[in-house]
Amino acid sequence: SVQKSWFRKKVYEWDPYFKFPNRIIVTVVLSFLSLYMMMLLEQVLSSYYIDKLWDNISNYIYNSTLDLSKFIEHLDYAKYTWYMSSACAAFSSVIHISHVFVYYRKHIKSMWAGEKKYLPRKYKPSPTVSLGGLLKYPGYQIAFTLWGYLIVHLTMFVGGLVFVYMVVHPIRTNGFLYWLNDVIIVLANFFVLLAIMGLQRMLIHMFFLQDKNSPLDKDKPIALNNRKVFHNVNYFLFFFNVILGLMSCMMRLMKSTAVGLMLLSRIERAIMPQGFENLDKSYCTWLGMIVADHHHSNPVLLCFCHLLHEHTLRKVQTGEGTFLHS
């Protein structure tokens, strides 16, 4: 077999027998163009207002006793964070737009093969919904690309400022060791919780699971060992696990928010959890377009219609040719 490159394995594999519809190609090109225009407009406006802010505040500082160097330092923090967050948001948007080709081909080919694993359960769109998705998709894709870039950029900008004033600025002002000492004091309780989590895993692996059935097995079987000790440990660690649950709940909220923000512009993926996909109207638009394209571009159906058309023409030419030409 031919050895595939890393790009073909992980990113995209070229299929010479698959042709993307002109609608998808035009939508992707317009999304890139709209993203470029949005970035250009944003940078022009931000540069204009930064210069205007600098002129106004510098004049005020010159006429007062305030320190100009501190203002320049904070303005540089905001300016560099703005440009870095803009570059990161643009990079993520470019990746998301490029994924349209990958997911379109993956979804439509699975539909051609009769597999509907990418469709939500109990999803049966009406013909009106499917054709509506076909009409709405290009506009939705461009609008979600622009809104996704803006929202991700602003979120990254705020997160970048938090990082700068919690990490970079204290280190530059007081030194790394002073900042590290404060971090250790603040995170001491979290380190204790993490140590307890590691202790639980170690106890489970070493004392509460039976040995492997075979040396070739990857993991131990789910068979309880030292049952009485397990129940005692479970009792004593109950309250610690409540605290771990509170911490895990906060982590779940932050992770869900971060993933939801990063996937905001990707309407080919549902942001809603399983069972609530119908609440994501943009995702339903994508599915409606896929279903409509499947019914109009299925190779088996097209081949059948072509053969039926050829057979009908041949029948008309041979059976009724004399009548038609007379």
C-alpha positions as a Markdown table, in Angstrom:
| # | Residue | x | y | z |
|---|---|---|---|---|
| 1 | Ser | 0.0 | 0.0 | 0.0 |
| 2 | Val | 1.1 | 3.6 | -0.6 |
| 3 | Gln | 2.5 | 5.4 | 2.4 |
| 4 | Lys | 0.4 | 8.5 | 3.1 |
| 5 | Ser | 2.0 | 11.7 | 4.2 |
| 6 | Trp | 1.2 | 13.3 | 7.5 |
| 7 | Phe | -0.9 | 16.0 | 5.8 |
| 8 | Arg | -3.0 | 13.3 | 4.0 |
| 9 | Lys | -3.4 | 11.4 | 7.3 |
| 10 | Lys | -4.2 | 14.2 | 9.7 |
| 11 | Val | -5.5 | 17.2 | 7.6 |
| 12 | Tyr | -6.9 | 16.4 | 4.2 |
| 13 | Glu | -6.7 | 13.7 | 1.6 |
| 14 | Trp | -7.3 | 14.6 | -2.0 |
| 15 | Asp | -10.0 | 12.7 | -3.8 |
| 16 | Pro | -9.8 | 13.2 | -7.6 |
| 17 | Tyr | -13.3 | 11.7 | -8.1 |
| 18 | Phe | -15.1 | 14.1 | -5.8 |
| 19 | Lys | -16.2 | 17.5 | -7.1 |
| 20 | Phe | -17.4 | 20.2 | -4.8 |
| 21 | Pro | -20.4 | 22.2 | -5.8 |
| 22 | Asn | -19.8 | 25.7 | -7.1 |
| 23 | Arg | -22.0 | 26.9 | -4.2 |
| 24 | Ile | -19.5 | 25.6 | -1.6 |
| 25 | Ile | -16.5 | 26.9 | -3.4 |
| 26 | Val | -18.0 | 30.4 | -3.8 |
| 27 | Thr | -19.1 | 30.4 | -0.2 |
| 28 | Val | -15.6 | 29.5 | 1.1 |
| 29 | Val | -14.0 | 32.1 | -1.2 |
| 30 | Leu | -16.4 | 34.8 | 0.0 |
| 31 | Ser | -15.9 | 33.8 | 3.6 |
| 32 | Phe | -12.1 | 34.3 | 3.2 |
| 33 | Leu | -12.7 | 37.6 | 1.5 |
| 34 | Ser | -15.2 | 38.8 | 4.1 |
| 35 | Leu | -12.8 | 37.8 | 6.9 |
| 36 | Tyr | -9.9 | 39.8 | 5.2 |
| 37 | Met | -12.1 | 42.9 | 4.8 |
| 38 | Met | -13.3 | 42.6 | 8.4 |
| 39 | Met | -9.7 | 42.3 | 9.7 |
| 40 | Leu | -8.6 | 45.2 | 7.6 |
| 41 | Leu | -11.5 | 47.5 | 8.7 |
| 42 | Glu | -10.9 | 46.5 | 12.3 |
| 43 | Gln | -7.2 | 47.2 | 12.3 |
| 44 | Val | -7.7 | 50.6 | 10.5 |
| 45 | Leu | -10.3 | 51.7 | 13.0 |
| 46 | Ser | -8.3 | 50.4 | 16.0 |
| 47 | Ser | -5.1 | 52.2 | 14.8 |
| 48 | Tyr | -7.0 | 55.4 | 14.3 |
| 49 | Tyr | -8.6 | 55.3 | 17.8 |
| 50 | Ile | -5.4 | 54.3 | 19.5 |
| 51 | Asp | -3.6 | 57.3 | 18.0 |
| 52 | Lys | -6.5 | 59.6 | 18.9 |
| 53 | Leu | -6.5 | 58.3 | 22.5 |
| 54 | Trp | -2.7 | 58.7 | 22.7 |
| 55 | Asp | -2.9 | 62.3 | 21.5 |
| 56 | Asn | -5.7 | 63.3 | 23.9 |
| 57 | Ile | -4.2 | 61.6 | 27.0 |
| 58 | Ser | -0.6 | 62.6 | 26.3 |
| 59 | Asn | -1.7 | 66.3 | 26.2 |
| 60 | Tyr | -3.5 | 65.9 | 29.5 |
| 61 | Ile | -0.5 | 64.2 | 31.1 |
| 62 | Tyr | 1.9 | 66.8 | 29.9 |
| 63 | Asn | -0.2 | 69.5 | 31.6 |
| 64 | Ser | -0.3 | 67.5 | 34.9 |
| 65 | Thr | 2.1 | 65.8 | 37.3 |
| 66 | Leu | 1.3 | 62.2 | 36.2 |
| 67 | Asp | 4.0 | 59.8 | 35.0 |
| 68 | Leu | 3.8 | 59.4 | 31.2 |
| 69 | Ser | 6.0 | 56.2 | 31.2 |
| 70 | Lys | 3.3 | 54.3 | 33.2 |
| 71 | Phe | 0.6 | 55.2 | 30.7 |
| 72 | Ile | 2.9 | 54.2 | 27.8 |
| 73 | Glu | 3.5 | 50.9 | 29.4 |
| 74 | His | -0.2 | 50.1 | 29.9 |
| 75 | Leu | -1.0 | 51.3 | 26.4 |
| 76 | Asp | 1.6 | 49.0 | 25.0 |
| 77 | Tyr | 0.1 | 46.1 | 26.9 |
| 78 | Ala | -3.3 | 46.7 | 25.4 |
| 79 | Lys | -2.0 | 47.4 | 21.9 |
| 80 | Tyr | 0.2 | 44.3 | 21.7 |
| 81 | Thr | -2.5 | 42.1 | 23.3 |
| 82 | Trp | -5.0 | 43.5 | 20.7 |
| 83 | Tyr | -2.8 | 42.6 | 17.7 |
| 84 | Met | -1.8 | 39.2 | 19.1 |
| 85 | Ser | -5.4 | 38.3 | 19.8 |
| 86 | Ser | -6.4 | 39.5 | 16.3 |
| 87 | Ala | -3.8 | 37.2 | 14.7 |
| 88 | Cys | -4.9 | 34.2 | 16.8 |
| 89 | Ala | -8.6 | 34.8 | 16.1 |
| 90 | Ala | -7.8 | 35.2 | 12.3 |
| 91 | Phe | -5.8 | 32.0 | 12.3 |
| 92 | Ser | -8.6 | 30.0 | 14.0 |
| 93 | Ser | -11.1 | 31.5 | 11.6 |
| 94 | Val | -9.0 | 30.4 | 8.6 |
| 95 | Ile | -8.9 | 26.9 | 10.0 |
| 96 | His | -12.6 | 26.8 | 10.6 |
| 97 | Ile | -13.4 | 28.0 | 7.0 |
| 98 | Ser | -11.0 | 25.4 | 5.6 |
| 99 | His | -12.8 | 22.7 | 7.5 |
| 100 | Val | -16.0 | 23.3 | 5.4 |
| 101 | Phe | -14.5 | 21.3 | 2.6 |
| 102 | Val | -13.4 | 18.5 | 4.9 |
| 103 | Tyr | -16.8 | 18.1 | 6.6 |
| 104 | Tyr | -18.9 | 18.6 | 3.5 |
| 105 | Arg | -17.1 | 15.8 | 1.7 |
| 106 | Lys | -17.2 | 13.6 | 4.8 |
| 107 | His | -20.9 | 14.1 | 5.4 |
| 108 | Ile | -22.1 | 13.9 | 1.8 |
| 109 | Lys | -20.1 | 10.7 | 1.1 |
| 110 | Ser | -21.4 | 9.1 | 4.2 |
| 111 | Met | -24.9 | 9.9 | 3.0 |
| 112 | Trp | -24.2 | 8.4 | -0.4 |
| 113 | Ala | -23.1 | 5.3 | 1.3 |
| 114 | Gly | -26.3 | 5.1 | 3.2 |
| 115 | Glu | -24.7 | 6.0 | 6.6 |
| 116 | Lys | -26.5 | 8.6 | 8.7 |
| 117 | Lys | -24.2 | 8.6 | 11.7 |
| 118 | Tyr | -23.6 | 12.3 | 11.3 |
| 119 | Leu | -27.3 | 13.1 | 11.5 |
| 120 | Pro | -28.9 | 13.5 | 14.9 |
| 121 | Arg | -31.2 | 10.8 | 16.1 |
| 122 | Lys | -34.9 | 11.3 | 15.1 |
| 123 | Tyr | -33.9 | 14.0 | 12.6 |
| 124 | Lys | -36.2 | 13.9 | 9.7 |
| 125 | Pro | -36.3 | 17.3 | 7.9 |
| 126 | Ser | -39.1 | 18.2 | 5.7 |
| 127 | Pro | -38.5 | 19.1 | 2.0 |
| 128 | Thr | -39.2 | 22.8 | 2.9 |
| 129 | Val | -36.5 | 22.7 | 5.7 |
| 130 | Ser | -34.0 | 21.0 | 3.4 |
| 131 | Leu | -34.4 | 23.5 | 0.5 |
| 132 | Gly | -34.4 | 26.3 | 3.0 |
| 133 | Gly | -31.1 | 25.1 | 4.3 |
| 134 | Leu | -29.8 | 25.0 | 0.7 |
| 135 | Leu | -30.8 | 28.7 | 0.3 |
| 136 | Lys | -29.7 | 30.0 | 3.6 |
| 137 | Tyr | -26.3 | 28.2 | 4.0 |
| 138 | Pro | -24.0 | 30.6 | 2.0 |
| 139 | Gly | -25.3 | 33.7 | 3.9 |
| 140 | Tyr | -25.2 | 31.9 | 7.2 |
| 141 | Gln | -21.6 | 30.7 | 6.7 |
| 142 | Ile | -20.3 | 34.2 | 5.9 |
| 143 | Ala | -22.3 | 35.8 | 8.8 |
| 144 | Phe | -21.1 | 33.2 | 11.3 |
| 145 | Thr | -17.5 | 33.6 | 10.1 |
| 146 | Leu | -17.6 | 37.3 | 10.7 |
| 147 | Trp | -19.4 | 37.1 | 14.1 |
| 148 | Gly | -17.2 | 34.2 | 15.1 |
| 149 | Tyr | -14.0 | 36.2 | 14.4 |
| 150 | Leu | -15.2 | 39.3 | 16.3 |
| 151 | Ile | -16.4 | 37.4 | 19.3 |
| 152 | Val | -13.4 | 35.2 | 19.5 |
| 153 | His | -11.1 | 38.2 | 19.1 |
| 154 | Leu | -12.7 | 40.2 | 21.9 |
| 155 | Thr | -12.7 | 37.1 | 24.1 |
| 156 | Met | -9.0 | 36.5 | 23.4 |
| 157 | Phe | -8.3 | 40.2 | 24.0 |
| 158 | Val | -9.9 | 40.1 | 27.4 |
| 159 | Gly | -8.2 | 36.8 | 28.3 |
| 160 | Gly | -4.9 | 38.2 | 27.1 |
| 161 | Leu | -5.2 | 41.3 | 29.3 |
| 162 | Val | -6.0 | 39.1 | 32.3 |
| 163 | Phe | -2.9 | 37.0 | 31.5 |
| 164 | Val | -0.8 | 40.2 | 31.1 |
| 165 | Tyr | -1.8 | 41.8 | 34.4 |
| 166 | Met | -1.7 | 38.5 | 36.4 |
| 167 | Val | 1.5 | 37.2 | 35.0 |
| 168 | Val | 3.6 | 39.5 | 32.8 |
| 169 | His | 3.1 | 42.8 | 34.7 |
| 170 | Pro | 3.8 | 41.4 | 38.2 |
| 171 | Ile | 6.9 | 39.6 | 36.9 |
| 172 | Arg | 8.2 | 42.8 | 35.3 |
| 173 | Thr | 7.4 | 44.9 | 38.3 |
| 174 | Asn | 8.5 | 42.6 | 41.3 |
| 175 | Gly | 10.4 | 39.8 | 39.7 |
| 176 | Phe | 9.7 | 36.2 | 38.9 |
| 177 | Leu | 10.4 | 34.7 | 42.4 |
| 178 | Tyr | 8.0 | 37.2 | 44.1 |
| 179 | Trp | 5.3 | 36.3 | 41.6 |
| 180 | Leu | 5.9 | 32.6 | 41.9 |
| 181 | Asn | 5.6 | 32.8 | 45.7 |
| 182 | Asp | 2.2 | 34.5 | 45.4 |
| 183 | Val | 1.0 | 31.9 | 43.0 |
| 184 | Ile | 2.1 | 29.0 | 45.3 |
| 185 | Ile | 0.2 | 30.6 | 48.2 |
| 186 | Val | -3.0 | 31.0 | 46.2 |
| 187 | Leu | -2.8 | 27.6 | 44.6 |
| 188 | Ala | -1.8 | 25.7 | 47.7 |
| 189 | Asn | -5.3 | 24.4 | 48.3 |
| 190 | Phe | -5.7 | 23.3 | 44.7 |
| 191 | Phe | -2.4 | 21.4 | 44.9 |
| 192 | Val | -3.7 | 19.5 | 47.9 |
| 193 | Leu | -6.8 | 18.6 | 45.9 |
| 194 | Leu | -4.7 | 17.5 | 42.9 |
| 195 | Ala | -2.6 | 15.4 | 45.3 |
| 196 | Ile | -5.7 | 13.7 | 46.7 |
| 197 | Met | -6.9 | 13.0 | 43.1 |
| 198 | Gly | -3.5 | 11.4 | 42.3 |
| 199 | Leu | -3.6 | 9.4 | 45.5 |
| 200 | Gln | -7.1 | 8.0 | 44.7 |
| 201 | Arg | -5.9 | 6.9 | 41.2 |
| 202 | Met | -2.8 | 5.3 | 42.7 |
| 203 | Leu | -4.8 | 3.4 | 45.3 |
| 204 | Ile | -7.3 | 2.2 | 42.7 |
| 205 | His | -4.5 | 0.9 | 40.4 |
| 206 | Met | -2.3 | -0.7 | 43.1 |
| 207 | Phe | -4.8 | -2.1 | 45.7 |
| 208 | Phe | -8.4 | -2.0 | 44.5 |
| 209 | Leu | -8.1 | -3.7 | 41.1 |
| 210 | Gln | -7.3 | -7.4 | 40.6 |
| 211 | Asp | -4.2 | -8.4 | 38.6 |
| 212 | Lys | -4.2 | -8.8 | 34.8 |
| 213 | Asn | -5.6 | -12.0 | 33.4 |
| 214 | Ser | -2.8 | -12.2 | 30.9 |
| 215 | Pro | 0.6 | -10.3 | 30.7 |
| 216 | Leu | -0.5 | -9.2 | 27.2 |
| 217 | Asp | -3.5 | -7.3 | 28.5 |
| 218 | Lys | -3.3 | -3.5 | 28.4 |
| 219 | Asp | -5.3 | -2.8 | 31.6 |
| 220 | Lys | -6.4 | -4.6 | 34.6 |
| 221 | Pro | -10.0 | -6.0 | 34.6 |
| 222 | Ile | -12.8 | -4.1 | 36.3 |
| 223 | Ala | -12.8 | -6.5 | 39.3 |
| 224 | Leu | -12.7 | -5.2 | 42.8 |
| 225 | Asn | -10.0 | -6.3 | 45.2 |
| 226 | Asn | -9.7 | -5.6 | 49.0 |
| 227 | Arg | -13.4 | -4.8 | 49.2 |
| 228 | Lys | -13.5 | -3.8 | 52.9 |
| 229 | Val | -10.6 | -1.4 | 52.5 |
| 230 | Phe | -12.2 | 0.1 | 49.5 |
| 231 | His | -15.4 | 0.9 | 51.4 |
| 232 | Asn | -13.4 | 2.5 | 54.2 |
| 233 | Val | -11.4 | 4.7 | 51.8 |
| 234 | Asn | -14.7 | 5.6 | 50.0 |
| 235 | Tyr | -16.1 | 6.8 | 53.4 |
| 236 | Phe | -13.1 | 8.9 | 54.4 |
| 237 | Leu | -12.7 | 10.5 | 51.0 |
| 238 | Phe | -16.4 | 11.3 | 50.6 |
| 239 | Phe | -16.1 | 15.0 | 51.6 |
| 240 | Phe | -12.9 | 15.5 | 49.7 |
| 241 | Asn | -14.7 | 14.3 | 46.6 |
| 242 | Val | -17.5 | 16.8 | 47.2 |
| 243 | Ile | -14.9 | 19.6 | 47.0 |
| 244 | Leu | -13.4 | 17.9 | 43.9 |
| 245 | Gly | -16.9 | 17.9 | 42.4 |
| 246 | Leu | -17.3 | 21.6 | 42.9 |
| 247 | Met | -13.9 | 22.2 | 41.3 |
| 248 | Ser | -14.8 | 19.8 | 38.4 |
| 249 | Cys | -18.1 | 21.7 | 37.9 |
| 250 | Met | -16.2 | 25.0 | 37.5 |
| 251 | Met | -13.8 | 23.4 | 35.1 |
| 252 | Arg | -16.7 | 21.9 | 33.1 |
| 253 | Leu | -18.3 | 25.3 | 32.8 |
| 254 | Met | -15.0 | 27.0 | 31.7 |
| 255 | Lys | -14.2 | 24.2 | 29.2 |
| 256 | Ser | -17.7 | 24.3 | 27.7 |
| 257 | Thr | -17.6 | 28.1 | 27.4 |
| 258 | Ala | -14.1 | 27.9 | 25.7 |
| 259 | Val | -15.1 | 25.2 | 23.3 |
| 260 | Gly | -18.4 | 26.9 | 22.5 |
| 261 | Leu | -16.7 | 30.1 | 21.7 |
| 262 | Met | -14.1 | 28.5 | 19.5 |
| 263 | Leu | -16.7 | 26.5 | 17.6 |
| 264 | Leu | -19.1 | 29.4 | 17.2 |
| 265 | Ser | -18.4 | 30.0 | 13.5 |
| 266 | Arg | -18.5 | 26.3 | 12.6 |
| 267 | Ile | -22.0 | 25.6 | 11.7 |
| 268 | Glu | -21.2 | 22.1 | 10.4 |
| 269 | Arg | -20.8 | 21.1 | 14.1 |
| 270 | Ala | -23.5 | 21.3 | 16.7 |
| 271 | Ile | -22.7 | 23.3 | 19.8 |
| 272 | Met | -25.7 | 22.0 | 21.6 |
| 273 | Pro | -25.3 | 18.6 | 23.4 |
| 274 | Gln | -26.7 | 15.4 | 22.1 |
| 275 | Gly | -30.5 | 15.4 | 22.0 |
| 276 | Phe | -30.7 | 19.2 | 21.7 |
| 277 | Glu | -29.3 | 19.7 | 18.2 |
| 278 | Asn | -32.6 | 20.9 | 16.9 |
| 279 | Leu | -32.2 | 24.1 | 19.0 |
| 280 | Asp | -29.1 | 25.0 | 17.0 |
| 281 | Lys | -30.7 | 26.5 | 13.9 |
| 282 | Ser | -27.5 | 27.1 | 12.1 |
| 283 | Tyr | -26.6 | 23.4 | 12.4 |
| 284 | Cys | -30.0 | 22.5 | 11.1 |
| 285 | Thr | -29.3 | 24.7 | 8.1 |
| 286 | Trp | -26.1 | 22.8 | 7.4 |
| 287 | Leu | -28.0 | 19.4 | 7.7 |
| 288 | Gly | -30.8 | 20.6 | 5.5 |
| 289 | Met | -28.2 | 21.6 | 2.8 |
| 290 | Ile | -26.5 | 18.2 | 3.1 |
| 291 | Val | -29.8 | 16.3 | 2.8 |
| 292 | Ala | -30.8 | 18.4 | -0.3 |
| 293 | Asp | -27.4 | 17.9 | -2.0 |
| 294 | His | -27.6 | 14.2 | -1.2 |
| 295 | His | -31.0 | 13.9 | -3.0 |
| 296 | His | -29.7 | 15.9 | -6.0 |
| 297 | Ser | -26.2 | 14.6 | -6.4 |
| 298 | Asn | -26.3 | 10.9 | -5.3 |
| 299 | Pro | -24.2 | 9.1 | -7.9 |
| 300 | Val | -26.4 | 6.0 | -7.8 |
| 301 | Leu | -29.6 | 8.0 | -8.4 |
| 302 | Leu | -27.9 | 10.1 | -11.2 |
| 303 | Cys | -26.6 | 7.0 | -12.9 |
| 304 | Phe | -30.1 | 5.4 | -12.7 |
| 305 | Cys | -31.7 | 8.5 | -14.2 |
| 306 | His | -29.1 | 8.7 | -16.9 |
| 307 | Leu | -29.6 | 5.1 | -17.9 |
| 308 | Leu | -33.4 | 5.5 | -17.8 |
| 309 | His | -33.1 | 8.6 | -20.0 |
| 310 | Glu | -30.8 | 6.8 | -22.5 |
| 311 | His | -33.0 | 3.8 | -22.6 |
| 312 | Thr | -36.1 | 6.0 | -23.2 |
| 313 | Leu | -34.4 | 7.9 | -26.0 |
| 314 | Arg | -33.2 | 4.7 | -27.7 |
| 315 | Lys | -36.7 | 3.3 | -27.5 |
| 316 | Val | -38.2 | 6.4 | -29.0 |
| 317 | Gln | -35.6 | 6.5 | -31.8 |
| 318 | Thr | -36.1 | 2.8 | -32.8 |
| 319 | Gly | -39.8 | 2.3 | -32.2 |
| 320 | Glu | -41.3 | 5.6 | -33.2 |
| 321 | Gly | -38.5 | 7.0 | -35.5 |
| 322 | Thr | -40.4 | 6.4 | -38.7 |
| 323 | Phe | -43.5 | 8.2 | -37.4 |
| 324 | Leu | -41.5 | 11.1 | -36.1 |
| 325 | His | -39.6 | 11.6 | -39.4 |
| 326 | Ser | -42.5 | 11.2 | -41.7 |
